XYZ file of C-alpha atoms in Angstrom:
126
model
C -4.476 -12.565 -18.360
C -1.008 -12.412 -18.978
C 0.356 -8.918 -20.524
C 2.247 -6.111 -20.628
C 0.533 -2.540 -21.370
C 2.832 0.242 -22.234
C 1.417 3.761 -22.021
C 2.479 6.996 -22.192
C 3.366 7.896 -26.131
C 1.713 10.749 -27.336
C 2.053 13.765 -29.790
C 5.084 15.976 -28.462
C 7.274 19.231 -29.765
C 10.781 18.670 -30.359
C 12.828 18.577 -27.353
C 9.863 17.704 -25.216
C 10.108 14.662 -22.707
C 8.339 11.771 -22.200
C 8.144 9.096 -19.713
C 6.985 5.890 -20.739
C 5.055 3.149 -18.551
C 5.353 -0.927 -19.502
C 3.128 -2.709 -16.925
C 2.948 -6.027 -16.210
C -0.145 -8.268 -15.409
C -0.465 -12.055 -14.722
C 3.080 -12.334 -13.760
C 5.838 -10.788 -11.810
C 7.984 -8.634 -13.353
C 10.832 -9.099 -10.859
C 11.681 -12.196 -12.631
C 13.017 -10.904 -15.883
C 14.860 -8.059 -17.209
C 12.841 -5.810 -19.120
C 13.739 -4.156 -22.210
C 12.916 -1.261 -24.820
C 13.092 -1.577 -28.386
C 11.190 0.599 -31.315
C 10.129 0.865 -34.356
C 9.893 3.600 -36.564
C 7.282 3.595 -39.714
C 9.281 1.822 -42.845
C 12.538 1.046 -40.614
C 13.293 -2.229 -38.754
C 12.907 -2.697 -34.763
C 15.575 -1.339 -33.058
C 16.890 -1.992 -29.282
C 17.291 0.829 -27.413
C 17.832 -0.395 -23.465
C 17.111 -2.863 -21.139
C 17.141 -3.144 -17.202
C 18.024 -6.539 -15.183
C 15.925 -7.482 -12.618
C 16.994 -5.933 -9.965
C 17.433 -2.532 -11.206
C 20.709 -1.940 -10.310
C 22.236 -2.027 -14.280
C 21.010 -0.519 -17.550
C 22.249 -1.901 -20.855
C 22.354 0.181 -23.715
C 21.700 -1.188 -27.066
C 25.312 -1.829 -29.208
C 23.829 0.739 -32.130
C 25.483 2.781 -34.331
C 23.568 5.412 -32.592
C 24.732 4.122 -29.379
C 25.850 6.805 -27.671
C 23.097 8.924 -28.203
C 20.770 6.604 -26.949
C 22.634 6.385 -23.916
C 22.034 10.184 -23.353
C 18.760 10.521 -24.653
C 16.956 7.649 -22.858
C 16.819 6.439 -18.774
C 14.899 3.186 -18.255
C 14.310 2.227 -14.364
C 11.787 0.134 -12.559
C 9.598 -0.867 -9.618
C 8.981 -4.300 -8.679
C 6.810 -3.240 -6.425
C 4.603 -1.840 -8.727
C 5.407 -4.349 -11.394
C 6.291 -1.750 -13.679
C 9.186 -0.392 -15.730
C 9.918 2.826 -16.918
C 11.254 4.505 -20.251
C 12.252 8.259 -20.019
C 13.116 9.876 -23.315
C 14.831 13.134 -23.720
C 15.458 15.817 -26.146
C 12.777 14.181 -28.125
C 13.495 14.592 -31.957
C 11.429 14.320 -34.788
C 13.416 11.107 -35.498
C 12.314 9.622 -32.631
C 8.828 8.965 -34.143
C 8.331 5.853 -33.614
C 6.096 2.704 -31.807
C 7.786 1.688 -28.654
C 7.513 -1.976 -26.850
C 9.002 -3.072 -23.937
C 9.331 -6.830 -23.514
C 10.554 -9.383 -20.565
C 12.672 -11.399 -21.030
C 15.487 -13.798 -19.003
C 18.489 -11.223 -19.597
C 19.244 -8.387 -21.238
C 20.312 -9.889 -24.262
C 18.571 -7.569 -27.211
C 18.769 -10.398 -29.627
C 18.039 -13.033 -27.517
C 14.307 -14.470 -26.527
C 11.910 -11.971 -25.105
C 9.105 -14.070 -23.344
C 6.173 -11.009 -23.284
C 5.942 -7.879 -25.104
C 3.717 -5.276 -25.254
C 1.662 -4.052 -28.104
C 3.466 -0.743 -27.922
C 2.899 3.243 -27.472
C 3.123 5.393 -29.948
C 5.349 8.965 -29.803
C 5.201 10.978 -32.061
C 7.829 14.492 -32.430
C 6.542 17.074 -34.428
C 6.017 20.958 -34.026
């Protein structure tokens, strides 16, 4: 079955951490870039950043909260575990949100995505 799981999201105090897992089945991950987007409850999806394949660049989503997201989230990856990895800092109760990864050709936030997951939820609240 092809798929990607994400795991990881859970109930957190403000300026907690979290690391985020998107794994891949069925496929290799080492063929596509993979990216993170979310979704907050009422709000549209949102990029946030994506990784090419082989690790070696990040792209940060072209936001109006752009530089933020630069220095509140790190995204890296094994191949060898056909995985990918979201780590989220300085978690704030704005960050609430689902969160998907997806794989794709390139790291092109509004281009075509070929898998995503069904998403992890975080949620920042004291």
């Amino acid at each position: 079955q092809v798929q990607l799981v994400e795991s990881g999201g859970s109930l957190v105090q403000p300026g907690g951490s979290l690391r985020l897992s998107c794994v891949a089945s069925g496929f290799s991950l080492d063929s596509y870039s993979i990216a993170w987007f979310r979704q907050a409850p009422g709000k549209e999806r949102e990029a946030l950043v994506c990784i090419n394949r082989r690790g070696d660049n990040a792209y940060y989503a072209d936001t109006n909260y752009g530089r933020s997201v630069e220095s509140h989230f790190a995204i890296s990856r094994d191949n060898a575990k056909n995985a990918a990895y979201l780590q989220v800092n300085s978690l704030k109760p704005e960050d609430t949100a689902i969160y998907f990864c997806a794989a794709g050709p390139w790291c092109l936030f509004r281009g075509k995505f070929d898998y995503w997951g069904q998403g992890t939820q975080i949620t920042v609240s004291s």
